[in-house]
Coordinates of C-alpha atoms and ligand atoms in Angstrom, one line a residue:
X1 CA -25.4 24.3 -42.7
X2 CA -24.6 22.2 -45.8
X3 CA -22.6 19.1 -45.7
X4 CA -21.7 16.3 -48.0
X5 CA -21.9 13.8 -45.1
X6 CA -24.6 11.2 -44.7
X7 CA -27.9 12.7 -43.8
X8 CA -29.7 10.8 -41.1
X9 CA -33.2 12.2 -41.8
X10 CA -34.9 13.0 -45.1
X11 CA -34.6 16.8 -45.8
X12 CA -38.3 17.3 -45.8
X13 CA -38.5 16.1 -42.1
X14 CA -35.3 17.8 -41.1
X15 CA -36.7 21.2 -42.4
X16 CA -39.9 20.6 -40.4
X17 CA -38.0 19.8 -37.2
X18 CA -35.8 22.9 -37.7
X19 CA -38.8 25.1 -38.4
X20 CA -40.6 23.9 -35.3
X21 CA -37.5 24.8 -33.2
X22 CA -36.9 21.3 -32.2
X23 CA -33.5 21.1 -33.9
X24 CA -31.1 23.9 -33.2
X25 CA -27.4 24.7 -33.8
X26 CA -26.5 23.4 -30.4
X27 CA -23.9 20.5 -30.5
X28 CA -22.2 18.2 -27.9
X29 CA -18.8 19.7 -28.9
X30 CA -19.6 23.0 -27.3
X31 CA -22.2 21.7 -24.8
X32 CA -20.0 21.9 -21.7
X33 CA -18.4 25.2 -22.6
X34 CA -21.9 26.7 -22.8
X35 CA -23.0 25.1 -19.6
X36 CA -19.9 26.5 -17.9
X37 CA -20.9 30.0 -19.0
X38 CA -24.4 29.6 -17.6
X39 CA -23.6 27.8 -14.4
X40 CA -20.0 28.6 -13.6
X41 CA -19.2 27.7 -10.1
X42 CA -22.2 25.5 -9.4
X43 CA -21.4 21.9 -8.7
X44 CA -21.6 19.8 -11.9
X45 CA -20.1 16.4 -11.0
X46 CA -19.6 14.3 -7.9
X47 CA -17.9 10.9 -8.6
X48 CA -14.9 8.8 -8.0
X49 CA -12.1 8.4 -10.5
X50 CA -10.9 5.0 -11.7
X51 CA -8.4 4.9 -8.9
X52 CA -11.2 5.4 -6.4
X53 CA -10.3 9.0 -5.4
X54 CA -13.2 11.4 -4.8
X55 CA -13.8 14.0 -7.5
X56 CA -16.0 17.1 -7.1
X57 CA -16.1 19.5 -10.0
X58 CA -17.9 22.8 -10.7
X59 CA -19.2 23.5 -14.2
X60 CA -16.1 25.6 -14.9
X61 CA -13.8 22.9 -13.6
X62 CA -15.5 20.1 -15.5
X63 CA -15.3 22.2 -18.7
X64 CA -11.5 22.7 -18.1
X65 CA -11.1 18.9 -17.3
X66 CA -12.8 18.1 -20.6
X67 CA -10.6 20.5 -22.5
X68 CA -7.4 19.1 -21.0
X69 CA -8.7 15.6 -21.8
X70 CA -9.6 16.6 -25.3
X71 CA -6.0 17.9 -25.8
X72 CA -4.7 14.6 -24.4
X73 CA -6.9 12.5 -26.7
X74 CA -5.7 14.6 -29.6
X75 CA -2.1 13.9 -28.6
X76 CA -2.8 10.2 -28.9
X77 CA -3.7 10.7 -32.5
X78 CA -7.5 10.7 -32.2
X79 CA -9.0 13.2 -34.7
X80 CA -12.3 14.7 -35.8
X81 CA -14.6 12.0 -37.3
X82 CA -12.7 9.1 -35.7
X83 CA -15.0 6.5 -34.0
X84 CA -13.9 5.4 -30.5
X85 CA -15.4 2.6 -28.5
X86 CA -15.9 3.8 -24.9
X87 CA -16.1 1.2 -22.2
X88 CA -15.9 2.8 -18.8
X89 CA -17.6 2.4 -15.5
X90 CA -19.6 5.1 -13.7
X91 CA -16.5 7.2 -12.9
X92 CA -15.4 10.8 -13.5
X93 CA -13.4 9.7 -16.5
X94 CA -16.6 8.6 -18.3
X95 CA -17.7 12.2 -18.3
X96 CA -14.4 13.9 -19.0
X97 CA -13.5 11.4 -21.8
X98 CA -17.0 11.6 -23.3
X99 CA -16.9 15.4 -23.5
X100 CA -13.2 15.3 -24.5
X101 CA -14.1 13.2 -27.5
X102 CA -17.1 15.5 -28.4
X103 CA -14.8 18.5 -28.2
X104 CA -12.4 17.2 -30.9
X105 CA -15.3 16.0 -33.1
X106 CA -14.6 12.3 -32.5
X107 CA -17.6 9.9 -32.3
X108 CA -18.0 7.8 -29.2
X109 CA -19.4 4.2 -29.6
X110 CA -21.0 3.2 -26.4
X111 CA -20.3 -0.1 -24.8
X112 CA -21.4 -1.3 -21.4
X113 CA -19.0 -2.6 -18.7
X114 CA -20.7 -6.0 -19.1
X115 CA -19.7 -6.4 -22.7
X116 CA -17.0 -8.9 -23.6
X117 CA -14.8 -9.9 -26.5
X118 CA -17.4 -10.9 -29.1
X119 CA -19.5 -7.8 -28.5
X120 CA -16.6 -5.4 -28.3
X121 CA -15.0 -6.8 -31.5
X122 CA -18.3 -6.4 -33.3
X123 CA -18.6 -2.7 -32.1
X124 CA -15.1 -1.9 -33.3
X125 CA -15.6 -3.7 -36.6
X126 CA -19.1 -2.4 -37.5
X127 CA -18.3 1.2 -36.5
X128 CA -14.8 1.2 -38.0
X129 CA -13.5 2.4 -34.7
X130 CA -9.9 3.4 -34.6
X131 CA -9.5 3.1 -30.8
X132 CA -11.1 1.7 -27.7
X133 CA -10.9 3.5 -24.4
X134 CA -11.4 1.4 -21.2
X135 CA -10.3 1.1 -17.6
X136 CA -7.8 -1.4 -16.2
X137 CA -10.5 -3.1 -14.1
X138 CA -14.2 -2.7 -13.9
X139 CA -16.2 -4.6 -11.3
X140 CA -13.1 -6.6 -10.5
X141 CA -12.8 -7.9 -14.1
X142 CA -9.5 -7.4 -16.0
X143 CA -10.5 -5.1 -18.8
X144 CA -6.8 -4.5 -19.7
X145 CA -6.5 -8.2 -20.7
X146 CA -9.9 -8.1 -22.4
X147 CA -9.0 -5.0 -24.4
X148 CA -5.7 -6.7 -25.5
X149 CA -7.8 -9.5 -27.0
X150 CA -10.0 -7.0 -28.8
X151 CA -6.9 -5.3 -30.1
X152 CA -5.4 -8.6 -31.3
X153 CA -8.5 -9.3 -33.3
X154 CA -9.3 -5.9 -34.7
X155 CA -6.1 -3.9 -34.7
X156 CA -7.8 -1.1 -32.8
X157 CA -5.6 1.0 -30.6
X158 CA -6.3 0.5 -26.9
X159 CA -6.2 3.4 -24.4
X160 CA -6.5 2.5 -20.7
X161 CA -7.5 5.5 -18.7
X162 CA -5.5 4.4 -15.7
X163 CA -2.3 4.6 -17.7
X164 CA -3.2 7.7 -19.7
X165 CA -4.9 10.5 -17.8
X166 CA -5.2 12.3 -21.2
X167 CA -3.5 15.5 -20.1
X168 CA -2.8 18.2 -22.6
X169 CA -2.8 22.0 -22.9
X170 CA -6.3 23.5 -22.4
X171 CA -5.8 25.7 -25.4
X172 CA -5.5 22.6 -27.6
X173 CA -8.9 21.3 -26.3
X174 CA -11.1 24.0 -27.6
X175 CA -14.4 22.7 -29.1
X176 CA -14.3 22.1 -32.9
X177 CA -17.3 23.2 -35.1
X178 CA -19.5 20.3 -36.1
X179 CA -22.6 20.1 -38.2
X180 CA -25.5 19.8 -35.7
X181 CA -27.2 17.3 -38.0
X182 CA -24.1 15.0 -38.2
X183 CA -23.5 11.9 -36.2
X184 CA -22.8 12.6 -32.5
X185 CA -22.3 9.0 -31.3
X186 CA -23.4 5.4 -31.8
X187 CA -25.8 4.1 -29.1
X188 CA -26.5 0.5 -28.5
X189 CA -29.7 -1.5 -29.1
X190 CA -30.7 -4.7 -27.3
X191 CA -31.5 -5.8 -30.8
X192 CA -33.4 -8.8 -32.2
X193 CA -30.8 -10.3 -34.5
X194 CA -27.6 -12.3 -34.4
X195 CA -25.5 -9.3 -33.6
X196 CA -26.3 -6.1 -31.7
X197 CA -27.1 -3.1 -33.9
X198 CA -25.5 0.3 -33.7
X199 CA -27.8 3.3 -33.5
X200 CA -26.7 6.5 -35.1
X201 CA -27.8 9.6 -33.1
X202 CA -27.2 13.2 -34.3
X203 CA -26.4 16.2 -32.2
X204 CA -29.7 17.9 -33.1
X205 CA -32.0 15.0 -32.6
X206 CA -30.5 13.8 -29.3
X207 CA -30.2 17.3 -27.8
X208 CA -33.8 17.9 -28.6
X209 CA -34.8 14.9 -26.5
X210 CA -32.4 15.8 -23.8
X211 CA -33.7 19.4 -23.5
X212 CA -37.3 18.4 -23.5
X213 CA -36.7 15.6 -21.0
X214 CA -35.0 18.0 -18.7
X215 CA -38.1 20.3 -18.9
X216 CA -40.6 17.5 -18.5
X217 CA -38.7 16.4 -15.3
X218 CA -38.5 20.0 -14.0
X219 CA -34.7 19.9 -13.7
X220 CA -33.1 23.2 -12.6
X221 CA -30.0 24.2 -10.7
X222 CA -30.3 22.5 -7.3
X223 CA -31.4 19.1 -8.8
X224 CA -29.0 16.4 -7.7
X225 CA -29.3 13.3 -9.9
X226 CA -27.8 10.0 -8.8
X227 CA -26.8 7.5 -11.5
X228 CA -26.4 3.9 -10.5
X229 CA -27.4 2.2 -13.7
X230 CA -24.5 1.9 -16.3
X231 CA -24.1 5.5 -17.4
X232 CA -23.6 4.7 -21.1
X233 CA -27.1 3.3 -21.3
X234 CA -29.6 5.5 -23.1
X235 CA -31.9 5.9 -20.0
X236 CA -29.4 7.3 -17.5
X237 CA -27.6 9.1 -20.3
X238 CA -30.6 11.1 -21.7
X239 CA -33.9 10.5 -20.0
X240 CA -33.1 13.1 -18.7
X241 CA -30.0 11.4 -17.3
X242 CA -26.6 13.0 -17.0
X243 CA -27.0 15.1 -20.2
X244 CA -30.3 16.5 -19.1
X245 CA -28.9 17.4 -15.7
X246 CA -25.8 19.1 -17.1
X247 CA -28.0 21.0 -19.6
X248 CA -30.2 22.3 -16.8
X249 CA -27.5 23.2 -14.3
X250 CA -28.0 20.4 -11.8
X251 CA -25.4 18.1 -10.2
X252 CA -24.6 14.6 -11.5
X253 CA -23.7 12.1 -8.7
X254 CA -22.2 8.9 -10.1
X255 CA -22.5 5.8 -8.0
X256 CA -20.8 2.6 -8.9
X257 CA -23.1 0.2 -7.0
X258 CA -26.9 0.2 -7.0
X259 CA -27.2 -1.9 -3.9
X260 CA -29.2 -0.1 -1.2
X261 CA -26.2 -0.5 1.3
X262 CA -24.2 1.7 -1.0
X263 CA -26.8 3.8 -2.8
X264 CA -28.8 4.9 0.3
X265 CA -25.9 6.4 2.2
X266 CA -24.9 8.2 -1.0
X267 CA -28.4 9.7 -1.3
X268 CA -28.1 10.9 2.3
X269 CA -24.6 12.3 2.0
X270 CA -25.1 14.0 -1.4
X271 CA -28.7 15.1 -0.7
X272 CA -29.8 13.4 -3.9
X273 CA -33.2 14.6 -5.3
X274 CA -33.7 12.2 -8.2
X275 CA -32.5 8.9 -9.6
X276 CA -33.4 6.3 -12.2
X277 CA -33.7 2.5 -11.8
X278 CA -34.9 -0.6 -13.6
X279 CA -37.8 -2.5 -12.0
X280 CA -35.8 -5.2 -10.2
X281 CA -33.6 -2.6 -8.5
X282 CA -36.7 -0.6 -7.5
X283 CA -38.1 -3.7 -5.9
X284 CA -34.8 -4.3 -4.1
X285 CA -34.8 -0.7 -2.8
X286 CA -38.4 -1.0 -1.6
X287 CA -37.5 -4.1 0.3
X288 CA -34.5 -2.4 1.9
X289 CA -36.2 0.7 3.2
X290 CA -37.5 -0.7 6.5
X291 CA -34.0 -1.9 7.4
X292 CA -32.0 1.3 6.6
X293 CA -30.8 4.0 8.9
X294 CA -30.0 6.3 5.9
X295 CA -32.1 9.4 5.6
X296 CA -33.7 9.4 2.2
X297 CA -35.7 12.6 2.8
X298 CA -34.0 14.5 0.0
X299 CA -35.3 12.1 -2.7
X300 CA -38.1 13.8 -4.6
X301 CA -38.5 11.6 -7.7
X302 CA -37.7 7.9 -8.5
X303 CA -37.8 7.1 -12.2
X304 CA -38.4 3.5 -13.2
X305 CA -38.0 2.2 -16.7
X306 CA -36.3 -0.2 -19.0
X307 CA -38.9 -2.9 -18.4
X308 CA -42.5 -3.0 -17.3
X309 CA -43.0 -1.8 -13.7
X310 CA -46.1 -3.6 -12.5
X311 CA -48.9 -1.4 -11.0
X312 CA -48.7 -3.4 -7.7
X313 CA -45.0 -2.4 -7.3
X314 CA -45.6 1.2 -8.6
X315 CA -48.2 1.7 -5.9
X316 CA -45.6 1.1 -3.1
X317 CA -43.1 3.8 -4.2
X318 CA -44.6 6.9 -2.7
X319 CA -45.8 5.4 0.7
X320 CA -42.6 3.4 1.2
X321 CA -39.8 5.5 -0.3
X322 CA -41.5 8.8 0.4
X323 CA -40.9 10.2 -3.1
X324 CA -42.9 10.6 -6.4
X325 CA -42.7 8.0 -9.1
X326 CA -42.1 8.7 -12.7
X327 CA -42.5 5.8 -15.2
X328 CA -40.3 6.0 -18.3
X329 CA -40.7 3.9 -21.4
X330 CA -37.9 4.6 -23.9
X331 CA -35.6 3.1 -26.4
X332 CA -32.1 3.9 -27.6
X333 CA -33.6 4.2 -31.1
X334 CA -35.6 7.3 -30.0
X335 CA -39.1 7.6 -28.7
X336 CA -39.2 8.2 -24.9
X337 CA -42.5 8.4 -22.9
X338 CA -42.8 9.8 -19.4
X339 CA -45.6 10.0 -16.9
X340 CA -45.9 13.7 -16.0
X341 CA -45.9 15.5 -12.7
X342 CA -49.5 16.6 -13.0
X343 CA -50.8 13.3 -14.2
X344 CA -53.6 11.7 -12.1
X345 CA -52.4 8.9 -9.9
X346 CA -54.0 6.2 -12.0
X347 CA -51.9 7.2 -15.0
X348 CA -48.7 7.4 -13.0
X349 CA -49.2 4.0 -11.5
X350 CA -50.9 2.2 -14.4
X351 CA -49.2 3.5 -17.6
X352 CA -45.7 3.9 -19.0
X353 CA -46.2 7.6 -19.8
X354 CA -46.8 9.6 -23.0
X355 CA -44.3 10.7 -25.7
X356 CA -42.0 13.7 -25.2
X357 CA -43.0 15.6 -28.4
X358 CA -46.2 16.8 -30.1
X359 CA -44.3 15.7 -33.2
X360 CA -43.8 12.2 -32.1
X361 CA -46.0 10.1 -34.4
X362 CA -47.3 7.1 -32.5
X363 CA -49.2 4.4 -34.3
X364 CA -50.8 1.3 -32.7
X365 CA -51.4 -1.2 -35.5
X366 CA -52.4 -4.8 -36.1
X367 CA -50.2 -7.4 -37.8
X368 CA -51.4 -6.1 -41.2
X369 CA -50.4 -2.6 -40.5
X370 CA -54.0 -1.3 -40.0
X371 CA -54.8 0.8 -36.9
X372 CA -56.5 -1.0 -34.0
X373 CA -59.5 0.5 -32.3
X374 CA -58.5 3.2 -29.8
X375 CA -57.6 1.5 -26.5
X376 CA -56.9 -1.9 -28.0
X377 CA -53.5 -3.5 -27.8
X378 CA -51.4 -3.4 -31.0
X379 CA -47.9 -3.0 -32.4
X380 CA -46.2 0.3 -31.7
X381 CA -44.7 2.1 -34.7
X382 CA -43.2 5.5 -34.3
X383 CA -41.5 8.3 -36.3
X384 CA -40.4 11.7 -35.0
X385 CA -37.8 14.4 -34.4
X386 CA -35.5 12.1 -32.3
X387 CA -36.3 8.6 -33.6
X388 CA -33.7 7.1 -36.0
X389 CA -34.6 6.2 -39.6
X390 CA -32.2 3.3 -39.8
X391 CA -29.5 1.5 -38.0
X392 CA -25.9 1.9 -38.9
X393 CA -25.1 0.2 -42.1
X394 CA -28.2 0.5 -44.2
X395 CA -31.6 -0.6 -45.0
X396 CA -33.5 -2.8 -42.6
X397 CA -37.0 -3.5 -43.9
X398 CA -38.0 -5.5 -40.9
X399 CA -37.3 -2.6 -38.4
X400 CA -38.4 0.4 -40.6
X401 CA -41.3 0.7 -43.0
X402 CA -41.2 2.6 -46.3
X403 CA -42.4 5.8 -44.6
X404 CA -39.6 5.7 -42.1
X405 CA -41.6 4.4 -39.1
X406 CA -39.6 2.4 -36.6
X407 CA -41.3 -0.8 -35.7
X408 CA -40.5 -1.0 -32.0
X409 CA -41.7 -4.6 -31.6
X410 CA -43.5 -3.5 -28.4
X411 CA -47.2 -4.2 -27.9
X412 CA -49.0 -1.3 -26.3
X413 CA -52.4 0.2 -25.6
X414 CA -52.9 3.9 -26.1
X415 CA -55.3 5.7 -23.8
X416 CA -57.3 8.8 -24.9
X417 CA -54.7 10.9 -23.0
X418 CA -51.9 9.6 -25.2
X419 CA -50.5 7.5 -22.4
X420 CA -49.2 4.1 -23.4
X421 CA -49.5 0.9 -21.4
X422 CA -46.9 -1.7 -22.4
X423 CA -48.7 -5.0 -22.8
X424 CA -46.1 -7.2 -24.2
X425 CA -43.7 -7.7 -27.1
X426 CA -43.7 -9.2 -30.6
X427 CA -40.0 -9.1 -31.1
X428 CA -37.6 -12.0 -30.4
X429 CA -36.0 -10.4 -27.4
X430 CA -35.9 -11.2 -23.7
X431 CA -36.1 -8.3 -21.3
X432 CA -34.2 -9.5 -18.3
X433 CA -34.9 -6.8 -15.8
X434 CA -34.2 -4.1 -18.3
X435 CA -31.3 -5.8 -20.0
X436 CA -32.3 -6.8 -23.5
X437 CA -31.2 -10.0 -25.0
X438 CA -31.7 -10.9 -28.6
X439 CA -32.7 -14.6 -28.8
X440 CA -30.9 -15.2 -32.1
X441 CA -27.6 -13.8 -30.8
X442 CA -27.5 -16.3 -27.9
X443 CA -28.8 -19.1 -30.1
X444 CA -25.9 -18.6 -32.5
X445 CA -23.5 -19.1 -29.7
X446 CA -25.2 -22.3 -28.5
X447 CA -25.4 -23.7 -32.0
X448 CA -21.6 -23.3 -32.2
X449 CA -21.2 -26.1 -29.6
X450 CA -20.3 -29.4 -31.4
X451 CA -23.0 -31.4 -29.6
X452 CA -25.8 -28.9 -30.2
X453 CA -28.0 -29.4 -33.3
X454 CA -30.2 -26.4 -32.8
X455 CA -31.3 -24.1 -30.0
X456 CA -34.1 -21.6 -29.2
X457 CA -33.8 -19.0 -26.5
X458 CA -37.1 -18.0 -24.8
X459 CA -38.3 -15.9 -21.9
X460 CA -39.6 -17.5 -18.7
X461 CA -41.4 -15.5 -16.1
X462 CA -39.3 -14.6 -13.1
X463 CA -40.6 -13.0 -9.9
X464 CA -37.6 -10.7 -9.5
X465 CA -36.3 -10.0 -13.0
X466 CA -39.7 -10.1 -14.7
X467 CA -38.2 -12.4 -17.3
X468 CA -35.2 -14.8 -17.4
X469 CA -33.8 -16.7 -20.3
X470 CA -34.3 -20.4 -21.0
X471 CA -32.3 -22.1 -23.8
X472 CA -34.2 -25.1 -25.3
X473 CA -31.4 -27.1 -26.8
X474 CA -31.8 -29.8 -29.4
X475 CA -29.2 -32.6 -29.2
X476 CA -28.7 -36.0 -30.8
X477 CA -27.5 -38.7 -28.5
X478 CA -24.8 -37.2 -26.5
X479 CA -25.4 -34.0 -24.4
X480 CA -23.1 -31.5 -22.7
X481 CA -23.9 -30.8 -19.1
X482 CA -25.7 -27.6 -18.3
X483 CA -22.6 -26.1 -16.6
X484 CA -20.5 -27.1 -19.6
X485 CA -22.8 -25.4 -22.0
X486 CA -22.9 -22.2 -20.0
X487 CA -19.1 -22.2 -19.7
X488 CA -19.0 -22.7 -23.5
X489 CA -21.2 -19.6 -24.1
X490 CA -19.2 -17.6 -21.7
X491 CA -15.9 -18.6 -23.4
X492 CA -17.3 -17.3 -26.7
X493 CA -16.9 -13.8 -25.1
X494 CA -20.4 -12.6 -24.3
X495 CA -21.8 -10.4 -21.5
X496 CA -22.7 -12.5 -18.5
X497 CA -26.3 -11.5 -18.6
X498 CA -26.7 -13.2 -22.0
X499 CA -25.6 -16.6 -20.6
X500 CA -28.8 -18.6 -20.4
X501 CA -30.2 -18.7 -16.9
X502 CA -31.7 -22.1 -17.6
X503 CA -31.2 -24.9 -20.1
X504 CA -33.7 -27.6 -21.2
X505 CA -32.6 -30.4 -23.5
X506 CA -35.0 -31.9 -26.1
X507 CA -34.7 -34.6 -28.7
X508 CA -37.0 -32.9 -31.2
X509 CA -38.4 -29.6 -32.0
X510 CA -42.1 -29.1 -32.7
X511 CA -43.1 -29.1 -36.4
X512 CA -46.4 -28.6 -38.2
X513 CA -48.1 -31.0 -40.5
X514 CA -47.0 -28.7 -43.4
X515 CA -43.4 -29.0 -42.4
X516 CA -40.9 -26.5 -41.1
X517 CA -42.1 -23.7 -38.9
X518 CA -40.7 -20.2 -38.6
X519 CA -38.1 -19.4 -35.9
X520 CA -40.7 -17.1 -34.3
X521 CA -43.4 -19.9 -34.1
X522 CA -40.8 -22.3 -32.9
X523 CA -39.7 -20.0 -30.0
X524 CA -43.4 -19.4 -29.2
X525 CA -44.1 -23.2 -29.1
X526 CA -41.1 -23.9 -27.0
X527 CA -41.9 -21.1 -24.6
X528 CA -45.3 -22.7 -24.1
X529 CA -43.7 -26.1 -23.6
X530 CA -41.4 -24.8 -20.9
X531 CA -44.3 -23.0 -19.3
X532 CA -46.4 -26.2 -19.3
X533 CA -43.5 -28.2 -17.8
X534 CA -43.2 -25.6 -15.0
X535 CA -47.0 -25.8 -14.3
X536 CA -46.8 -29.6 -14.0
X537 CA -44.1 -29.3 -11.4
X538 CA -46.2 -27.0 -9.2
Ligands
AMP1 P1 -33.5 -0.8 -26.6 O1 -34.2 -0.7 -28.0 O2 -32.5 -1.8 -26.5 O3 -33.0 0.6 -26.2 O4 -34.6 -1.2 -25.6 C1 -35.8 -0.5 -25.6 C2 -37.0 -1.5 -25.2 O5 -37.0 -1.7 -23.8 C3 -38.3 -1.0 -25.6 O6 -38.6 -1.2 -26.9 C4 -39.2 -1.9 -24.7 O7 -39.3 -3.2 -25.2 C5 -38.3 -1.9 -23.4 N1 -38.8 -0.9 -22.4 C6 -38.1 0.2 -22.1 N2 -38.8 0.8 -21.1 C7 -39.9 0.1 -20.7 C8 -41.0 0.2 -19.8 N3 -41.0 1.3 -19.0 N4 -41.9 -0.8 -19.8 C9 -41.8 -1.8 -20.6 N5 -40.8 -2.0 -21.5 C10 -39.9 -1.1 -21.6
DBH2 O1 -34.9 0.5 -22.0 C1 -34.5 1.5 -22.6 O2 -33.7 1.4 -23.6 C2 -34.9 2.9 -22.1 C3 -35.7 3.0 -21.0 C4 -36.0 4.2 -20.5 C5 -34.4 4.0 -22.7 O3 -33.6 3.9 -23.8 C6 -34.8 5.3 -22.3 C7 -35.6 5.4 -21.2 O4 -34.3 6.4 -22.9

């Protein structure tokens, strides 16, 4: 198919991925209609709607609901090519609106329920979104009021699903034809810079990763997949996530609360066979097993990813939860690694898996870009049939090299089997139990405070989350109190998880004899300082 639109991969590579059969003509516009033909009356979705009513839909019914929603969206003025920020909780509307948008050729821009004014305004402005779709309240927070603030700042149209059930004539909701190599949606990156980056994913590249993920995970009709992580996140969306399950004919069960007291009874009631968690939630579930009366016997696989799952915790999963463990190391930019069903136990427990595709190019390099000896730790660079070549809005020489490799910022070891062990990180990011926080983004908010001269945000070890954030704040004479500073950051309109967990005030920042040091060296020096301070207290 020819198109004058932006190409997201160089033609030489696109041709190779097409010839290999990785990229096909399948698109998200017709995805559900095709699934409905294959799986008809099988159960597709079990969820609640935003009003809290139970929803149970077969593939045919879900396809019809998406068509009706597409017609309703069209009636509001949303058209093919329009970008639309989507901020919805794990409810039935997430799925019907998502596929409604796909059907009319609109481009969803994913936001998480935790995002607030500054992030949402940024998503609307950088994507050029015409509208934002949200729910009246999510987790007891007033998103109608939040959306009104975003509208006032951006001019975007706000559609609240509680007011607008997006109903229209099914016939008006037929899937449009879209170029499979065009933009399907914008996914979110934890990022490393002042503002979160938007990740352009095409139908062809993403669907390849979804199909292969479904196969690797052995999904088939009968699979019942519970989602308790925020469904817009790349992991529960695509690894294999809701898209993999719907591609394979299984059932998606959406839960709104990952707490064992809510999730365990849902596993029993819905005979859930598989779910995905971040490490802190996996730990919480392991702790809750002895005290539960719920029957978790249906659970076959627990996926854990988003942050490093330590081997000591990994070892507990099968004996205590009675299911298999699959480790998943992925990124919204592309590359996803899985431990496999037939991997020996030491690889399942001690590695973060190996790449999906034989055409995933994985390099482990030193600081100068030279390969490290096999088995040594080094920087992970990758290129392949579902890894982006750039963020939205142009060239980024720090994240992508001249050959198109994505510099992940992760430090890994590669074993002879191809399995990767995540050893650490070189990027200025904190991984707070799977939630990624760009140091610079939070620093910019802190520096906006009139009493703050400079600030560096660093990771501190945390038993439960793996890492938490500590803001080391440079002040002159007068200092704000810690609660005042946190309140200030919150009031700037950022997701709660980005508000520093801890604040340390200092009168000076380390320097070298030669003078000013880089931000990265500064953060490293201050992380050491905070670490030493903690040791002294012990
Ligand atoms: P993002 O680019 O925001 O989608 O975040 C992806 C990043 O999350 C990766 O580059 C890793 O730093 C981290 N990550 C994801 N899964 C794992 C895992 N299983 N173990 C360690 N780190 C992980
Ligand atoms: O952390 C992630 O971004 C992530 C983890 C597991 C991911 O994007 C994925 C699998 O696809």
